[in-house]
Amino acid sequence: MRTKVFSPYWMPVWFFAGAILIGTLILHLDVSHPGGPLSFVDALFTATSAMCVTGLAVVDTGTYFSTLGLDVILVLIQLGGLGIMTFTTLIIHLLGHHVSLTDRLAVGQSLLHDPSFSLPRFLMRVVAWAFSFEALGALCLWFLDPVGFGPYSAVFHSVSAFCNAGFSLYPDSLTRWAGDGGVNSVFIVLITAGGLGFYVLNECGILIWNALFKRGGRKSGRPRMSWHTAIVLKTSLALVVAGTVVIFVAEGAAGNAPDNFLEHFWNALFQSVTCRTAGFNTVDIGGMTNVSLAFMMVLMFIGGSPGSCAGGIKTTSFRALVGFIWAEFRGWEQVRIGRFALDQKAMNKVVSLVTMSLLLVGVGTMILTSLESGDSSYLMARGEFIADMFESISAFATVGLSTGMTPLLDDFERVTLIVLMFVGRLGPIWMLSALQSWQTERRFKVPTATLPFG
């Protein structure tokens, strides 16, 4: 029993839960929130939102918490963004302790689904990439607007952006910089880098380095971009472009767009990028059209890429699902994506992940709807359903965007979002695998049959 409890599948659960509990206890102290009282549920909500790099907030982060409280939130964001297991294994390696093969495989599968890589070298690069992006991002924000982004504010927002957390020290998030090309670009780069995945960043860095500095320049001597990286980059770019076009057209047609074309473009682009589980916003989300909100929910549900700071079902799962649908239309037996095809086991995992994710979001939406407007007619509660669904998807996909209803939720509704954030950050498949590790393998099979479908 003890072996199952501390198996590699359960270690991230205990580490995340432990860090959230410690953060909750510190945030609950009066010294952490001199701005007013903070209930245990609200402290738990804030700690979970930070550790799960979500960004949903029940109070104004910048004014409600003291420096100690903000430091705790920042540490939780950093730990959650890079992953507790990444930090733990790195510390063990630096201290000279032996990392078991089982833990090595578990970390490898959680980061890039490749158990054959060099763990110490890879983890060092993970931390180096993260801190480099965050340091450079903080310097850029401070340089572009030293008044709006002081040294502490610049570091806080840079870490929050790269880790795709979405926590801001300002009550209106980044709306004061709407249309600011410089500030918007810094956040877009940080969010995108944090959402691509450490393996993709590492490979892209190596490819760029070899292209610029490798001697000889022979094509045969240059490594080819991996299948995984190519899929992530192409899918991410397609989603950002599609989101920008839809939001640009929808908000423009509704008259919500500013008169300045460039500002309208930056607003559409930023909202498309931030839907990839970042949580920042430069416009009022509650004032956007239903078309924009509906497409943003799709982008939030898909999320970022495997091994990244982002949540959602991930870009690779979405691309596999699109490939599966296309193969069904064409009558192909294989689901082909690029130069390779996915095997049946991989497709089963994708279908399970999408199904479980939809189920969790559906249950969360129904709970919020029942408690918010369960006793109201459709005409009275018009518009609340899409707000409840938006909130549920935002929590599950660890996005942090909200139409403005988060501070208005009661304790039970907040606990519902806490569960969605926790499961969404670890991943439904990981949670299912952890639960299945406790089960005894069945040693028999029953006869198979078929049913009419469709």
Coordinates of C-alpha atoms in Angstrom, one line a residue:
M1 CA 0.0 0.0 0.0
R2 CA 2.8 2.4 0.9
T3 CA 4.5 1.7 -2.4
K4 CA 1.3 2.6 -4.3
V5 CA 0.8 5.8 -2.3
F6 CA 4.3 7.1 -3.1
S7 CA 4.4 5.8 -6.7
P8 CA 5.7 8.1 -9.4
Y9 CA 2.2 8.8 -10.5
W10 CA 1.1 10.0 -7.1
M11 CA 4.2 12.1 -6.3
P12 CA 3.2 15.2 -8.3
V13 CA -0.3 15.0 -6.6
W14 CA 1.2 15.1 -3.1
F15 CA 3.8 17.8 -4.0
F16 CA 1.2 20.0 -5.6
A17 CA -1.2 19.5 -2.7
G18 CA 1.5 20.1 -0.1
A19 CA 2.7 23.3 -1.8
I20 CA -0.8 24.6 -2.0
L21 CA -1.5 23.8 1.6
I22 CA 1.7 25.6 2.8
G23 CA 0.8 28.5 0.6
T24 CA -2.7 28.6 1.9
L25 CA -1.6 28.7 5.5
I26 CA 0.8 31.5 4.9
L27 CA -1.7 33.5 2.8
H28 CA -4.3 33.0 5.6
L29 CA -2.1 34.8 8.1
D30 CA -3.1 38.4 8.8
V31 CA 0.4 39.7 7.9
S32 CA -0.1 38.4 4.3
H33 CA -3.3 40.5 3.7
P34 CA -3.4 43.8 5.7
G35 CA -6.0 45.0 3.1
G36 CA -8.8 43.1 4.8
P37 CA -10.0 39.7 6.1
L38 CA -9.3 36.6 4.0
S39 CA -11.2 33.4 4.6
F40 CA -9.5 30.0 4.5
V41 CA -11.4 29.2 1.3
D42 CA -10.3 32.4 -0.3
A43 CA -6.7 31.7 0.8
L44 CA -7.0 28.2 -0.6
F45 CA -8.4 29.5 -3.8
T46 CA -5.6 32.0 -4.3
A47 CA -2.9 29.5 -3.5
T48 CA -4.4 26.9 -5.8
S49 CA -4.8 29.5 -8.6
A50 CA -1.1 30.5 -8.2
M51 CA 0.3 26.9 -7.9
C52 CA -1.8 25.8 -10.9
V53 CA -0.8 28.9 -12.8
T54 CA -4.4 29.9 -13.4
G55 CA -4.7 33.5 -12.4
L56 CA -8.3 33.5 -11.3
A57 CA -8.6 35.8 -8.2
V58 CA -11.3 36.5 -5.7
V59 CA -9.6 39.7 -4.4
D60 CA -7.4 42.4 -6.1
T61 CA -4.0 40.8 -5.9
G62 CA -1.9 44.0 -6.0
T63 CA -3.7 45.9 -3.3
Y64 CA -5.1 43.2 -1.0
F65 CA -1.9 41.3 -0.2
S66 CA 1.3 42.5 1.5
T67 CA 4.8 42.1 0.1
L68 CA 4.9 38.7 1.9
G69 CA 1.7 37.6 0.4
L70 CA 2.8 38.7 -3.1
D71 CA 6.1 36.8 -2.6
V72 CA 4.3 33.7 -1.6
I73 CA 2.1 34.0 -4.7
L74 CA 5.2 34.6 -6.9
V75 CA 6.9 31.5 -5.5
L76 CA 3.9 29.3 -6.1
I77 CA 3.6 30.6 -9.6
Q78 CA 7.3 29.8 -10.3
L79 CA 7.0 26.3 -8.7
G80 CA 3.7 25.6 -10.6
G81 CA 5.0 26.8 -13.9
L82 CA 8.2 24.8 -13.9
G83 CA 6.6 21.8 -12.1
I84 CA 7.3 20.6 -8.6
M85 CA 8.8 17.4 -10.0
T86 CA 11.2 19.3 -12.1
F87 CA 12.5 21.4 -9.2
T88 CA 12.6 18.4 -6.8
T89 CA 14.6 16.2 -9.2
L90 CA 16.9 19.1 -10.0
I91 CA 17.6 19.7 -6.3
I92 CA 18.3 15.9 -5.8
H93 CA 20.7 16.0 -8.8
L94 CA 22.5 19.1 -7.5
L95 CA 22.9 17.6 -4.1
G96 CA 24.6 14.5 -5.7
H97 CA 21.8 12.1 -4.8
H98 CA 20.9 9.2 -7.0
V99 CA 17.7 9.6 -9.1
S100 CA 16.0 6.2 -9.6
L101 CA 15.2 4.9 -13.0
T102 CA 11.5 4.9 -12.1
D103 CA 11.6 8.6 -11.2
R104 CA 13.7 9.4 -14.3
L105 CA 11.1 7.7 -16.5
A106 CA 8.2 9.5 -14.8
V107 CA 9.8 12.9 -15.2
G108 CA 10.7 12.2 -18.8
Q109 CA 7.2 11.1 -19.7
S110 CA 5.7 14.1 -18.0
L111 CA 8.0 16.6 -19.7
L112 CA 8.3 15.4 -23.2
H113 CA 7.0 11.9 -23.4
D114 CA 10.5 10.6 -24.1
P115 CA 12.1 8.5 -21.4
S116 CA 15.5 8.2 -23.1
F117 CA 16.7 11.8 -22.7
S118 CA 19.5 13.0 -20.3
L119 CA 17.6 14.1 -17.2
P120 CA 20.3 16.3 -15.5
R121 CA 21.3 18.1 -18.6
F122 CA 17.7 18.7 -19.7
L123 CA 16.6 20.0 -16.3
M124 CA 19.5 22.4 -16.2
R125 CA 18.4 23.7 -19.6
V126 CA 14.8 24.0 -18.4
V127 CA 15.7 26.2 -15.5
A128 CA 18.2 28.2 -17.6
W129 CA 15.6 28.8 -20.3
A130 CA 12.9 29.9 -17.8
F131 CA 15.1 32.2 -15.8
S132 CA 16.6 33.7 -18.9
F133 CA 13.2 34.5 -20.4
E134 CA 11.9 35.9 -17.2
A135 CA 14.9 38.1 -16.5
L136 CA 15.0 39.4 -20.1
G137 CA 11.2 40.0 -20.0
A138 CA 11.5 41.9 -16.7
L139 CA 14.2 44.1 -18.1
C140 CA 12.2 44.9 -21.2
L141 CA 9.1 45.8 -19.2
W142 CA 11.0 48.0 -16.9
F143 CA 12.8 49.7 -19.8
L144 CA 9.5 50.2 -21.8
D145 CA 7.6 51.7 -18.9
P146 CA 9.6 52.2 -15.7
V147 CA 6.6 53.9 -14.0
G148 CA 4.0 51.3 -14.7
F149 CA 6.5 48.4 -14.2
G150 CA 8.8 49.1 -11.4
P151 CA 11.6 46.6 -10.6
Y152 CA 9.3 44.3 -8.5
S153 CA 6.3 44.7 -10.7
A154 CA 8.4 44.0 -13.8
V155 CA 9.7 40.7 -12.3
F156 CA 6.3 39.7 -11.0
H157 CA 4.6 40.2 -14.3
S158 CA 7.4 38.6 -16.3
V159 CA 7.3 35.4 -14.2
S160 CA 3.5 35.4 -14.3
A161 CA 3.6 35.8 -18.1
F162 CA 6.2 33.1 -18.8
C163 CA 4.6 30.7 -16.4
N164 CA 1.2 31.4 -18.1
A165 CA -0.3 32.4 -14.7
G166 CA -2.0 35.6 -15.5
F167 CA -1.7 37.2 -12.1
S168 CA -1.4 41.0 -12.3
L169 CA -0.8 43.6 -9.7
Y170 CA -3.3 45.9 -11.4
P171 CA -7.1 45.5 -10.9
D172 CA -7.7 46.0 -14.7
S173 CA -4.9 43.6 -15.6
L174 CA -3.1 45.1 -18.6
T175 CA -5.9 47.2 -20.1
R176 CA -3.9 50.4 -19.6
W177 CA -1.4 49.1 -22.1
A178 CA -4.1 48.2 -24.8
G179 CA -2.6 48.9 -28.2
D180 CA 1.0 49.4 -26.8
G181 CA 3.0 47.5 -29.3
G182 CA 6.1 47.2 -27.1
V183 CA 4.5 46.0 -23.9
N184 CA 2.1 43.8 -25.8
S185 CA 5.0 42.2 -27.7
V186 CA 7.0 41.4 -24.5
F187 CA 4.0 39.7 -23.0
I188 CA 3.2 37.8 -26.2
V189 CA 6.7 36.5 -26.4
L190 CA 6.8 35.4 -22.8
I191 CA 3.4 33.8 -22.9
T192 CA 4.2 32.0 -26.2
A193 CA 7.6 30.8 -24.9
G194 CA 6.1 29.4 -21.7
G195 CA 3.3 27.7 -23.6
L196 CA 5.4 26.0 -26.3
G197 CA 7.0 23.5 -23.9
F198 CA 10.6 23.2 -22.6
Y199 CA 11.5 20.5 -25.1
V200 CA 10.4 22.7 -28.0
L201 CA 12.3 25.7 -26.7
N202 CA 15.4 23.6 -26.1
E203 CA 15.3 22.1 -29.6
C204 CA 14.6 25.5 -31.3
G205 CA 17.5 27.0 -29.4
I206 CA 19.8 24.3 -30.6
L207 CA 18.6 24.6 -34.2
I208 CA 19.0 28.4 -34.2
W209 CA 22.5 28.1 -32.6
N210 CA 23.6 25.5 -35.2
A211 CA 22.2 27.6 -38.1
L212 CA 24.1 30.7 -37.0
F213 CA 27.3 29.4 -35.6
K214 CA 27.9 25.9 -36.9
R215 CA 31.0 25.7 -39.2
G216 CA 30.8 24.5 -42.7
G217 CA 27.0 25.1 -43.2
R218 CA 26.4 21.8 -44.8
K219 CA 22.8 20.8 -44.8
S220 CA 23.6 17.2 -44.1
G221 CA 25.4 18.2 -40.9
R222 CA 22.4 20.1 -39.4
P223 CA 19.9 18.2 -37.3
R224 CA 16.4 18.1 -38.6
M225 CA 13.5 19.5 -36.6
S226 CA 11.7 16.7 -34.8
W227 CA 8.1 15.7 -35.6
H228 CA 6.9 16.8 -32.2
T229 CA 8.4 20.3 -32.5
A230 CA 7.1 20.8 -36.0
I231 CA 3.5 19.8 -34.9
V232 CA 3.6 22.1 -31.9
L233 CA 4.9 25.1 -33.8
K234 CA 2.5 24.8 -36.8
T235 CA -0.6 24.1 -34.6
S236 CA 0.2 26.9 -32.2
L237 CA 0.7 29.4 -35.1
A238 CA -2.6 28.3 -36.8
L239 CA -4.5 28.7 -33.5
V240 CA -3.1 32.2 -32.8
V241 CA -3.8 33.4 -36.4
A242 CA -7.4 31.9 -36.3
G243 CA -8.1 33.5 -32.9
T244 CA -6.8 36.9 -34.0
V245 CA -8.9 36.9 -37.2
V246 CA -12.1 35.8 -35.4
I247 CA -11.8 38.3 -32.5
F248 CA -10.7 41.1 -34.9
V249 CA -13.8 40.6 -37.1
A250 CA -16.3 39.8 -34.4
E251 CA -15.4 42.8 -32.2
G252 CA -15.1 45.1 -35.2
A253 CA -18.5 44.1 -36.6
A254 CA -20.1 44.7 -33.1
G255 CA -18.6 48.2 -32.9
N256 CA -16.4 47.2 -29.9
A257 CA -13.2 48.0 -31.7
P258 CA -11.2 51.2 -31.1
D259 CA -10.9 53.6 -34.0
N260 CA -7.2 53.0 -34.3
F261 CA -6.5 50.0 -36.6
L262 CA -3.2 49.1 -34.9
E263 CA -4.7 49.2 -31.4
H264 CA -7.6 47.0 -32.7
F265 CA -5.1 44.5 -34.2
W266 CA -3.0 44.4 -31.0
N267 CA -6.1 43.8 -28.9
A268 CA -7.2 40.9 -31.1
L269 CA -3.7 39.4 -31.2
F270 CA -3.2 39.7 -27.5
Q271 CA -6.5 38.1 -26.6
S272 CA -5.8 35.3 -29.0
V273 CA -2.4 34.6 -27.4
T274 CA -3.6 35.0 -23.8
C275 CA -6.3 32.4 -24.4
R276 CA -3.4 29.9 -24.5
T277 CA -3.8 29.7 -20.7
A278 CA -2.1 33.0 -19.8
G279 CA -4.9 34.9 -18.2
F280 CA -3.9 38.5 -18.9
N281 CA -6.2 40.8 -20.8
T282 CA -6.0 44.2 -22.5
V283 CA -9.8 44.6 -23.0
D284 CA -12.8 44.0 -20.8
I285 CA -13.6 40.3 -21.3
G286 CA -17.2 40.7 -20.0
G287 CA -17.8 43.3 -22.7
M288 CA -16.8 41.1 -25.6
T289 CA -19.2 39.5 -28.1
N290 CA -20.5 36.0 -27.7
V291 CA -18.7 35.0 -30.9
S292 CA -15.4 36.1 -29.5
L293 CA -16.1 34.4 -26.1
A294 CA -17.2 31.2 -27.8
F295 CA -14.0 31.0 -29.9
M296 CA -11.9 32.0 -26.9
M297 CA -13.4 29.1 -25.0
V298 CA -12.2 26.7 -27.7
L299 CA -8.7 28.2 -27.6
M300 CA -8.7 27.9 -23.8
F301 CA -9.8 24.3 -23.9
I302 CA -7.0 23.4 -26.3
G303 CA -4.4 25.3 -24.3
G304 CA -0.7 25.1 -24.8
S305 CA 1.7 22.3 -25.6
P306 CA 3.0 19.3 -23.6
G307 CA 5.8 19.9 -21.1
S308 CA 5.0 23.6 -20.9
C309 CA 3.6 25.9 -18.2
A310 CA 0.2 25.9 -20.0
G311 CA -2.9 23.8 -19.4
G312 CA -5.7 22.5 -21.6
I313 CA -5.8 19.3 -23.6
K314 CA -2.7 20.6 -25.4
T315 CA -2.0 21.4 -29.0
T316 CA -0.8 17.9 -29.9
S317 CA -4.1 16.3 -28.7
F318 CA -6.0 18.8 -30.7
R319 CA -3.9 18.1 -33.8
A320 CA -4.4 14.4 -33.3
L321 CA -8.1 14.8 -33.0
V322 CA -8.3 16.9 -36.2
G323 CA -6.2 14.2 -37.9
F324 CA -8.6 11.5 -36.6
I325 CA -11.6 13.3 -38.0
W326 CA -9.9 13.9 -41.3
A327 CA -8.9 10.2 -41.6
E328 CA -12.6 9.2 -40.9
F329 CA -13.8 11.5 -43.6
R330 CA -11.2 10.1 -46.1
G331 CA -11.7 6.5 -45.0
W332 CA -8.1 6.1 -44.0
E333 CA -7.1 3.4 -41.6
Q334 CA -4.2 5.4 -40.2
V335 CA -4.3 8.8 -38.5
R336 CA -1.5 10.6 -40.4
I337 CA 0.1 13.8 -39.1
G338 CA 2.9 15.0 -41.2
R339 CA 5.4 12.3 -42.0
F340 CA 4.2 9.8 -39.4
A341 CA 1.0 8.2 -38.3
L342 CA -0.4 7.7 -34.7
D343 CA -0.9 4.2 -33.4
Q344 CA -4.2 3.1 -31.9
K345 CA -2.9 3.3 -28.3
A346 CA -2.1 7.0 -28.8
M347 CA -5.5 7.8 -30.3
N348 CA -7.2 6.0 -27.5
K349 CA -5.4 8.3 -25.0
V350 CA -6.4 11.3 -27.0
V351 CA -10.0 10.3 -27.1
S352 CA -9.9 9.5 -23.4
L353 CA -8.3 12.9 -22.6
V354 CA -10.8 14.9 -24.6
T355 CA -13.8 13.0 -23.3
M356 CA -12.7 13.3 -19.6
S357 CA -11.9 17.0 -20.1
L358 CA -15.3 17.7 -21.6
L359 CA -17.0 15.7 -18.8
L360 CA -15.1 17.7 -16.1
V361 CA -15.9 21.1 -17.8
G362 CA -19.6 20.0 -18.2
V363 CA -20.0 19.0 -14.6
G364 CA -18.3 22.2 -13.4
T365 CA -20.6 24.3 -15.7
M366 CA -23.7 22.5 -14.4
I367 CA -22.7 23.1 -10.8
L368 CA -22.1 26.8 -11.3
T369 CA -25.3 27.1 -13.4
S370 CA -27.3 25.3 -10.8
L371 CA -26.0 27.5 -7.9
E372 CA -26.0 30.8 -9.9
S373 CA -29.3 30.6 -11.8
G374 CA -30.8 27.2 -11.2
D375 CA -34.1 28.8 -9.9
S376 CA -34.3 31.4 -12.7
S377 CA -35.9 31.1 -16.1
Y378 CA -33.9 31.4 -19.3
L379 CA -35.1 34.9 -19.9
M380 CA -34.1 36.0 -16.4
A381 CA -30.7 34.2 -16.5
R382 CA -29.9 35.0 -20.1
G383 CA -26.2 35.2 -20.7
E384 CA -25.2 33.5 -17.4
F385 CA -24.8 30.1 -18.9
I386 CA -22.0 31.2 -21.2
A387 CA -20.4 33.1 -18.3
D388 CA -20.5 29.9 -16.2
M389 CA -19.0 27.8 -19.0
F390 CA -16.3 30.4 -19.6
E391 CA -15.4 30.3 -15.9
S392 CA -15.3 26.5 -15.8
I393 CA -13.1 26.2 -18.9
S394 CA -10.9 29.0 -17.7
A395 CA -10.4 27.1 -14.4
F396 CA -9.9 23.6 -15.9
A397 CA -7.5 24.9 -18.6
T398 CA -5.7 27.0 -16.0
V399 CA -6.2 30.2 -18.0
G400 CA -7.4 32.7 -15.5
L401 CA -9.6 34.8 -17.8
S402 CA -13.0 35.8 -16.4
T403 CA -16.0 37.7 -17.4
G404 CA -16.0 39.2 -13.9
M405 CA -17.9 36.7 -11.9
T406 CA -15.1 35.1 -9.9
P407 CA -15.2 37.5 -6.9
L408 CA -19.0 37.0 -6.8
L409 CA -18.9 33.2 -6.3
D410 CA -19.8 31.6 -3.0
D411 CA -17.6 29.2 -1.1
F412 CA -19.0 26.0 -2.7
E413 CA -18.6 27.5 -6.2
R414 CA -15.0 28.5 -5.4
V415 CA -14.3 24.9 -4.2
T416 CA -15.6 23.7 -7.5
L417 CA -13.2 25.8 -9.4
I418 CA -10.4 24.8 -7.0
V419 CA -11.0 21.1 -8.0
L420 CA -11.1 22.0 -11.7
M421 CA -7.8 24.0 -11.4
F422 CA -6.1 21.2 -9.5
V423 CA -7.2 18.4 -11.9
G424 CA -6.6 20.6 -15.0
R425 CA -3.1 21.4 -14.0
L426 CA -2.0 17.9 -13.3
G427 CA -4.0 16.6 -16.3
P428 CA -7.0 14.2 -16.4
I429 CA -4.9 11.4 -17.9
W430 CA -2.3 11.7 -15.1
M431 CA -5.1 11.7 -12.4
L432 CA -6.7 8.7 -14.1
S433 CA -3.4 6.9 -14.3
A434 CA -2.8 7.7 -10.6
L435 CA -6.2 6.2 -9.6
Q436 CA -5.6 3.2 -11.9
S437 CA -2.3 2.5 -10.2
W438 CA -4.2 1.6 -7.1
Q439 CA -6.4 -0.9 -9.0
T440 CA -5.6 -4.6 -9.3
E441 CA -5.2 -5.8 -12.9
R442 CA -8.0 -8.0 -14.1
R443 CA -6.8 -11.4 -15.3
F444 CA -9.8 -12.2 -17.5
K445 CA -11.6 -10.9 -20.5
V446 CA -15.3 -11.1 -21.3
P447 CA -16.8 -12.0 -24.8
T448 CA -16.9 -9.1 -27.3
A449 CA -19.9 -7.9 -29.2
T450 CA -21.0 -4.8 -31.2
L451 CA -23.9 -2.3 -31.1
P452 CA -25.5 -0.2 -33.8
F453 CA -24.1 3.4 -33.7
G454 CA -25.1 6.7 -35.2

